[in-house]
Amino acid sequence: MRNLPVTCNKILVALSGGVDSSTCVQLMKDEGYEVTGLVLHLSPAHDGTVKAAQEAADAMGIELLVANEEEWFQKEVVIPWAESYRRGETPN
């Protein structure tokens, strides 16, 4: 990784608790950045992801922000997808 001039040493990383995002956090910490993690909670199905992200954040000593976006996800993604599917469309 090349060293870039740092104008701000704070980084927000989307953290799932998996290898890729956790490695990103560690690399950024190694470069001297102050890292905060962020995980989206979109439905009860995401409880495991939030737990994994919290465990990873705790292990790496960083703060984790949990954005509860269940209402938005239902309104903007799930309902439009279901309505489109009912109309016989192939939503993407």
mmCIF file of N, CA and C in Angstrom:
data_model
loop_
_atom_site.group_PDB
_atom_site.id
_atom_site.type_symbol
_atom_site.label_atom_id
_atom_site.label_comp_id
_atom_site.label_asym_id
_atom_site.label_seq_id
_atom_site.Cartn_x
_atom_site.Cartn_y
_atom_site.Cartn_z
ATOM 1 N N MET A 1 0.860 -1.172 0.000
ATOM 2 C CA MET A 1 0.000 0.000 0.000
ATOM 3 C C MET A 1 0.904 1.231 0.000
ATOM 4 N N ARG A 2 0.631 2.130 -0.907
ATOM 5 C CA ARG A 2 1.462 3.337 -0.967
ATOM 6 C C ARG A 2 0.978 4.341 0.079
ATOM 7 N N ASN A 3 1.874 5.128 0.567
ATOM 8 C CA ASN A 3 1.534 6.139 1.561
ATOM 9 C C ASN A 3 1.026 7.398 0.878
ATOM 10 N N LEU A 4 -0.187 7.774 1.203
ATOM 11 C CA LEU A 4 -0.784 8.977 0.658
ATOM 12 C C LEU A 4 -0.772 10.059 1.725
ATOM 13 N N PRO A 5 -0.735 11.318 1.321
ATOM 14 C CA PRO A 5 -0.806 12.368 2.328
ATOM 15 C C PRO A 5 -2.140 12.278 3.064
ATOM 16 N N VAL A 6 -2.066 12.344 4.370
ATOM 17 C CA VAL A 6 -3.269 12.208 5.192
ATOM 18 C C VAL A 6 -3.771 13.590 5.567
ATOM 19 N N THR A 7 -4.983 13.897 5.117
ATOM 20 C CA THR A 7 -5.586 15.162 5.511
ATOM 21 C C THR A 7 -6.595 14.934 6.626
ATOM 22 N N CYS A 8 -7.060 13.720 6.736
ATOM 23 C CA CYS A 8 -7.982 13.335 7.797
ATOM 24 C C CYS A 8 -7.625 11.905 8.180
ATOM 25 N N ASN A 9 -7.497 11.653 9.452
ATOM 26 C CA ASN A 9 -7.060 10.318 9.840
ATOM 27 C C ASN A 9 -8.211 9.442 10.321
ATOM 28 N N LYS A 10 -9.445 9.852 10.038
ATOM 29 C CA LYS A 10 -10.600 9.064 10.465
ATOM 30 C C LYS A 10 -11.214 8.358 9.268
ATOM 31 N N ILE A 11 -11.505 7.058 9.452
ATOM 32 C CA ILE A 11 -12.056 6.233 8.383
ATOM 33 C C ILE A 11 -13.283 5.499 8.906
ATOM 34 N N LEU A 12 -14.322 5.432 8.091
ATOM 35 C CA LEU A 12 -15.516 4.654 8.403
ATOM 36 C C LEU A 12 -15.523 3.460 7.455
ATOM 37 N N VAL A 13 -15.558 2.259 8.028
ATOM 38 C CA VAL A 13 -15.510 1.034 7.228
ATOM 39 C C VAL A 13 -16.801 0.257 7.415
ATOM 40 N N ALA A 14 -17.409 -0.166 6.304
ATOM 41 C CA ALA A 14 -18.565 -1.064 6.368
ATOM 42 C C ALA A 14 -18.038 -2.406 6.871
ATOM 43 N N LEU A 15 -18.471 -2.801 8.059
ATOM 44 C CA LEU A 15 -17.916 -3.978 8.723
ATOM 45 C C LEU A 15 -18.976 -5.055 8.869
ATOM 46 N N SER A 16 -18.736 -6.202 8.216
ATOM 47 C CA SER A 16 -19.668 -7.324 8.328
ATOM 48 C C SER A 16 -19.206 -8.324 9.379
ATOM 49 N N GLY A 17 -17.948 -8.244 9.739
ATOM 50 C CA GLY A 17 -17.383 -9.229 10.643
ATOM 51 C C GLY A 17 -16.658 -10.331 9.892
ATOM 52 N N GLY A 18 -16.731 -10.278 8.572
ATOM 53 C CA GLY A 18 -16.044 -11.270 7.745
ATOM 54 C C GLY A 18 -14.584 -10.917 7.535
ATOM 55 N N VAL A 19 -13.906 -11.781 6.798
ATOM 56 C CA VAL A 19 -12.464 -11.628 6.586
ATOM 57 C C VAL A 19 -12.134 -10.343 5.824
ATOM 58 N N ASP A 20 -12.863 -10.074 4.746
ATOM 59 C CA ASP A 20 -12.515 -8.917 3.907
ATOM 60 C C ASP A 20 -12.622 -7.592 4.663
ATOM 61 N N SER A 21 -13.767 -7.352 5.293
ATOM 62 C CA SER A 21 -13.932 -6.067 5.976
ATOM 63 C C SER A 21 -13.038 -5.975 7.211
ATOM 64 N N SER A 22 -12.835 -7.088 7.891
ATOM 65 C CA SER A 22 -11.946 -7.076 9.067
ATOM 66 C C SER A 22 -10.506 -6.807 8.659
ATOM 67 N N THR A 23 -10.093 -7.378 7.535
ATOM 68 C CA THR A 23 -8.741 -7.121 7.026
ATOM 69 C C THR A 23 -8.592 -5.656 6.644
ATOM 70 N N CYS A 24 -9.626 -5.092 6.042
ATOM 71 C CA CYS A 24 -9.599 -3.667 5.689
ATOM 72 C C CYS A 24 -9.394 -2.818 6.945
ATOM 73 N N VAL A 25 -10.138 -3.137 7.993
ATOM 74 C CA VAL A 25 -9.983 -2.393 9.253
ATOM 75 C C VAL A 25 -8.547 -2.478 9.745
ATOM 76 N N GLN A 26 -8.000 -3.689 9.772
ATOM 77 C CA GLN A 26 -6.641 -3.857 10.295
ATOM 78 C C GLN A 26 -5.621 -3.113 9.443
ATOM 79 N N LEU A 27 -5.773 -3.180 8.119
ATOM 80 C CA LEU A 27 -4.842 -2.456 7.248
ATOM 81 C C LEU A 27 -4.911 -0.950 7.490
ATOM 82 N N MET A 28 -6.110 -0.434 7.653
ATOM 83 C CA MET A 28 -6.264 1.000 7.910
ATOM 84 C C MET A 28 -5.666 1.376 9.271
ATOM 85 N N LYS A 29 -5.889 0.532 10.274
ATOM 86 C CA LYS A 29 -5.276 0.798 11.583
ATOM 87 C C LYS A 29 -3.756 0.775 11.482
ATOM 88 N N ASP A 30 -3.224 -0.189 10.732
ATOM 89 C CA ASP A 30 -1.770 -0.287 10.560
ATOM 90 C C ASP A 30 -1.194 0.946 9.875
ATOM 91 N N GLU A 31 -2.007 1.600 9.043
ATOM 92 C CA GLU A 31 -1.567 2.818 8.352
ATOM 93 C C GLU A 31 -1.722 4.056 9.231
ATOM 94 N N GLY A 32 -2.289 3.870 10.431
ATOM 95 C CA GLY A 32 -2.393 4.986 11.358
ATOM 96 C C GLY A 32 -3.739 5.685 11.395
ATOM 97 N N TYR A 33 -4.716 5.125 10.705
ATOM 98 C CA TYR A 33 -6.044 5.730 10.704
ATOM 99 C C TYR A 33 -6.826 5.358 11.960
ATOM 100 N N GLU A 34 -7.689 6.254 12.373
ATOM 101 C CA GLU A 34 -8.651 5.995 13.442
ATOM 102 C C GLU A 34 -9.888 5.425 12.753
ATOM 103 N N VAL A 35 -10.161 4.157 13.002
ATOM 104 C CA VAL A 35 -11.206 3.443 12.269
ATOM 105 C C VAL A 35 -12.447 3.256 13.131
ATOM 106 N N THR A 36 -13.595 3.504 12.526
ATOM 107 C CA THR A 36 -14.887 3.184 13.117
ATOM 108 C C THR A 36 -15.591 2.249 12.144
ATOM 109 N N GLY A 37 -16.242 1.229 12.671
ATOM 110 C CA GLY A 37 -16.987 0.297 11.833
ATOM 111 C C GLY A 37 -18.452 0.696 11.760
ATOM 112 N N LEU A 38 -19.104 0.282 10.685
ATOM 113 C CA LEU A 38 -20.530 0.530 10.494
ATOM 114 C C LEU A 38 -21.165 -0.730 9.930
ATOM 115 N N VAL A 39 -22.261 -1.163 10.545
ATOM 116 C CA VAL A 39 -23.012 -2.310 10.029
ATOM 117 C C VAL A 39 -24.478 -1.910 9.934
ATOM 118 N N LEU A 40 -25.139 -2.367 8.876
ATOM 119 C CA LEU A 40 -26.556 -2.087 8.687
ATOM 120 C C LEU A 40 -27.389 -3.244 9.218
ATOM 121 N N HIS A 41 -28.398 -2.920 9.992
ATOM 122 C CA HIS A 41 -29.363 -3.923 10.442
ATOM 123 C C HIS A 41 -30.615 -3.686 9.616
ATOM 124 N N LEU A 42 -30.880 -4.607 8.650
ATOM 125 C CA LEU A 42 -31.969 -4.420 7.710
ATOM 126 C C LEU A 42 -33.197 -5.256 8.028
ATOM 127 N N SER A 43 -33.021 -6.307 8.815
ATOM 128 C CA SER A 43 -34.135 -7.182 9.195
ATOM 129 C C SER A 43 -33.631 -8.111 10.294
ATOM 130 N N PRO A 44 -34.535 -8.849 10.941
ATOM 131 C CA PRO A 44 -34.072 -9.815 11.936
ATOM 132 C C PRO A 44 -33.090 -10.846 11.357
ATOM 133 N N ALA A 45 -33.154 -11.054 10.058
ATOM 134 C CA ALA A 45 -32.215 -11.977 9.419
ATOM 135 C C ALA A 45 -30.770 -11.476 9.512
ATOM 136 N N HIS A 46 -30.578 -10.206 9.813
ATOM 137 C CA HIS A 46 -29.239 -9.618 9.908
ATOM 138 C C HIS A 46 -28.678 -9.620 11.327
ATOM 139 N N ASP A 47 -29.400 -10.202 12.270
ATOM 140 C CA ASP A 47 -28.911 -10.243 13.654
ATOM 141 C C ASP A 47 -27.537 -10.899 13.747
ATOM 142 N N GLY A 48 -27.336 -11.981 13.007
ATOM 143 C CA GLY A 48 -26.042 -12.676 13.025
ATOM 144 C C GLY A 48 -24.920 -11.822 12.480
ATOM 145 N N THR A 49 -25.216 -11.048 11.449
ATOM 146 C CA THR A 49 -24.209 -10.161 10.874
ATOM 147 C C THR A 49 -23.820 -9.073 11.866
ATOM 148 N N VAL A 50 -24.814 -8.515 12.538
ATOM 149 C CA VAL A 50 -24.539 -7.479 13.531
ATOM 150 C C VAL A 50 -23.687 -8.052 14.658
ATOM 151 N N LYS A 51 -24.021 -9.270 15.090
ATOM 152 C CA LYS A 51 -23.245 -9.916 16.159
ATOM 153 C C LYS A 51 -21.802 -10.164 15.708
ATOM 154 N N ALA A 52 -21.632 -10.669 14.490
ATOM 155 C CA ALA A 52 -20.284 -10.932 13.965
ATOM 156 C C ALA A 52 -19.486 -9.639 13.836
ATOM 157 N N ALA A 53 -20.138 -8.579 13.386
ATOM 158 C CA ALA A 53 -19.457 -7.287 13.254
ATOM 159 C C ALA A 53 -19.046 -6.753 14.624
ATOM 160 N N GLN A 54 -19.905 -6.924 15.622
ATOM 161 C CA GLN A 54 -19.576 -6.456 16.971
ATOM 162 C C GLN A 54 -18.402 -7.241 17.548
ATOM 163 N N GLU A 55 -18.404 -8.544 17.327
ATOM 164 C CA GLU A 55 -17.289 -9.372 17.805
ATOM 165 C C GLU A 55 -15.981 -8.964 17.139
ATOM 166 N N ALA A 56 -16.026 -8.703 15.830
ATOM 167 C CA ALA A 56 -14.818 -8.282 15.116
ATOM 168 C C ALA A 56 -14.357 -6.916 15.613
ATOM 169 N N ALA A 57 -15.294 -6.000 15.786
ATOM 170 C CA ALA A 57 -14.942 -4.662 16.268
ATOM 171 C C ALA A 57 -14.317 -4.735 17.661
ATOM 172 N N ASP A 58 -14.916 -5.538 18.529
ATOM 173 C CA ASP A 58 -14.365 -5.698 19.885
ATOM 174 C C ASP A 58 -12.955 -6.270 19.834
ATOM 175 N N ALA A 59 -12.751 -7.274 18.993
ATOM 176 C CA ALA A 59 -11.433 -7.916 18.889
ATOM 177 C C ALA A 59 -10.376 -6.955 18.367
ATOM 178 N N MET A 60 -10.792 -6.012 17.501
ATOM 179 C CA MET A 60 -9.831 -5.066 16.925
ATOM 180 C C MET A 60 -9.782 -3.750 17.678
ATOM 181 N N GLY A 61 -10.618 -3.619 18.706
ATOM 182 C CA GLY A 61 -10.586 -2.417 19.532
ATOM 183 C C GLY A 61 -11.108 -1.170 18.848
ATOM 184 N N ILE A 62 -12.154 -1.334 18.024
ATOM 185 C CA ILE A 62 -12.733 -0.166 17.361
ATOM 186 C C ILE A 62 -14.201 -0.026 17.763
ATOM 187 N N GLU A 63 -14.714 1.184 17.572
ATOM 188 C CA GLU A 63 -16.133 1.450 17.803
ATOM 189 C C GLU A 63 -16.933 0.893 16.631
ATOM 190 N N LEU A 64 -18.120 0.371 16.923
ATOM 191 C CA LEU A 64 -19.022 -0.086 15.870
ATOM 192 C C LEU A 64 -20.329 0.674 15.968
ATOM 193 N N LEU A 65 -20.736 1.274 14.858
ATOM 194 C CA LEU A 65 -22.034 1.919 14.766
ATOM 195 C C LEU A 65 -22.995 0.943 14.097
ATOM 196 N N VAL A 66 -24.175 0.768 14.679
ATOM 197 C CA VAL A 66 -25.193 -0.099 14.098
ATOM 198 C C VAL A 66 -26.328 0.797 13.610
ATOM 199 N N ALA A 67 -26.543 0.804 12.305
ATOM 200 C CA ALA A 67 -27.599 1.615 11.716
ATOM 201 C C ALA A 67 -28.823 0.723 11.522
ATOM 202 N N ASN A 68 -29.867 0.985 12.291
ATOM 203 C CA ASN A 68 -31.099 0.214 12.175
ATOM 204 C C ASN A 68 -31.910 0.797 11.025
ATOM 205 N N GLU A 69 -31.909 0.103 9.918
ATOM 206 C CA GLU A 69 -32.577 0.581 8.705
ATOM 207 C C GLU A 69 -33.697 -0.358 8.275
ATOM 208 N N GLU A 70 -34.305 -1.064 9.234
ATOM 209 C CA GLU A 70 -35.375 -2.014 8.901
ATOM 210 C C GLU A 70 -36.538 -1.338 8.190
ATOM 211 N N GLU A 71 -37.016 -0.223 8.714
ATOM 212 C CA GLU A 71 -38.171 0.456 8.129
ATOM 213 C C GLU A 71 -37.865 0.921 6.712
ATOM 214 N N TRP A 72 -36.721 1.542 6.514
ATOM 215 C CA TRP A 72 -36.314 2.013 5.189
ATOM 216 C C TRP A 72 -36.202 0.839 4.224
ATOM 217 N N PHE A 73 -35.568 -0.251 4.644
ATOM 218 C CA PHE A 73 -35.352 -1.410 3.781
ATOM 219 C C PHE A 73 -36.685 -2.006 3.327
ATOM 220 N N GLN A 74 -37.630 -2.114 4.249
ATOM 221 C CA GLN A 74 -38.948 -2.632 3.890
ATOM 222 C C GLN A 74 -39.621 -1.722 2.849
ATOM 223 N N LYS A 75 -39.602 -0.433 3.128
ATOM 224 C CA LYS A 75 -40.298 0.543 2.286
ATOM 225 C C LYS A 75 -39.654 0.696 0.907
ATOM 226 N N GLU A 76 -38.340 0.749 0.868
ATOM 227 C CA GLU A 76 -37.637 1.070 -0.374
ATOM 228 C C GLU A 76 -37.172 -0.141 -1.172
ATOM 229 N N VAL A 77 -37.082 -1.311 -0.533
ATOM 230 C CA VAL A 77 -36.550 -2.485 -1.228
ATOM 231 C C VAL A 77 -37.555 -3.634 -1.239
ATOM 232 N N VAL A 78 -37.968 -4.097 -0.085
ATOM 233 C CA VAL A 78 -38.791 -5.303 0.000
ATOM 234 C C VAL A 78 -40.168 -5.100 -0.643
ATOM 235 N N ILE A 79 -40.872 -4.049 -0.263
ATOM 236 C CA ILE A 79 -42.220 -3.829 -0.794
ATOM 237 C C ILE A 79 -42.196 -3.583 -2.304
ATOM 238 N N PRO A 80 -41.340 -2.700 -2.822
ATOM 239 C CA PRO A 80 -41.295 -2.533 -4.279
ATOM 240 C C PRO A 80 -40.927 -3.831 -5.012
ATOM 241 N N TRP A 81 -40.019 -4.615 -4.433
ATOM 242 C CA TRP A 81 -39.654 -5.886 -5.055
ATOM 243 C C TRP A 81 -40.857 -6.817 -5.112
ATOM 244 N N ALA A 82 -41.583 -6.958 -3.998
ATOM 245 C CA ALA A 82 -42.740 -7.851 -3.943
ATOM 246 C C ALA A 82 -43.827 -7.389 -4.918
ATOM 247 N N GLU A 83 -44.083 -6.087 -4.977
ATOM 248 C CA GLU A 83 -45.101 -5.567 -5.898
ATOM 249 C C GLU A 83 -44.709 -5.839 -7.350
ATOM 250 N N SER A 84 -43.467 -5.643 -7.674
ATOM 251 C CA SER A 84 -42.976 -5.908 -9.019
ATOM 252 C C SER A 84 -43.103 -7.394 -9.361
ATOM 253 N N TYR A 85 -42.759 -8.229 -8.436
ATOM 254 C CA TYR A 85 -42.837 -9.679 -8.631
ATOM 255 C C TYR A 85 -44.287 -10.109 -8.860
ATOM 256 N N ARG A 86 -45.210 -9.524 -8.101
ATOM 257 C CA ARG A 86 -46.646 -9.826 -8.267
ATOM 258 C C ARG A 86 -47.147 -9.437 -9.653
ATOM 259 N N ARG A 87 -46.567 -8.404 -10.221
ATOM 260 C CA ARG A 87 -46.971 -7.960 -11.562
ATOM 261 C C ARG A 87 -46.343 -8.835 -12.654
ATOM 262 N N GLY A 88 -45.575 -9.809 -12.248
ATOM 263 C CA GLY A 88 -44.944 -10.703 -13.229
ATOM 264 C C GLY A 88 -43.635 -10.198 -13.761
ATOM 265 N N GLU A 89 -43.123 -9.147 -13.192
ATOM 266 C CA GLU A 89 -41.822 -8.607 -13.619
ATOM 267 C C GLU A 89 -40.714 -9.370 -12.908
ATOM 268 N N THR A 90 -39.548 -9.263 -13.466
ATOM 269 C CA THR A 90 -38.378 -9.852 -12.846
ATOM 270 C C THR A 90 -37.581 -8.717 -12.214
ATOM 271 N N PRO A 91 -37.837 -8.459 -10.925
ATOM 272 C CA PRO A 91 -37.141 -7.339 -10.289
ATOM 273 C C PRO A 91 -35.659 -7.642 -10.090
ATOM 274 N N ASN A 92 -34.875 -6.576 -10.097
ATOM 275 C CA ASN A 92 -33.451 -6.758 -9.828
ATOM 276 C C ASN A 92 -33.001 -5.781 -8.777
#
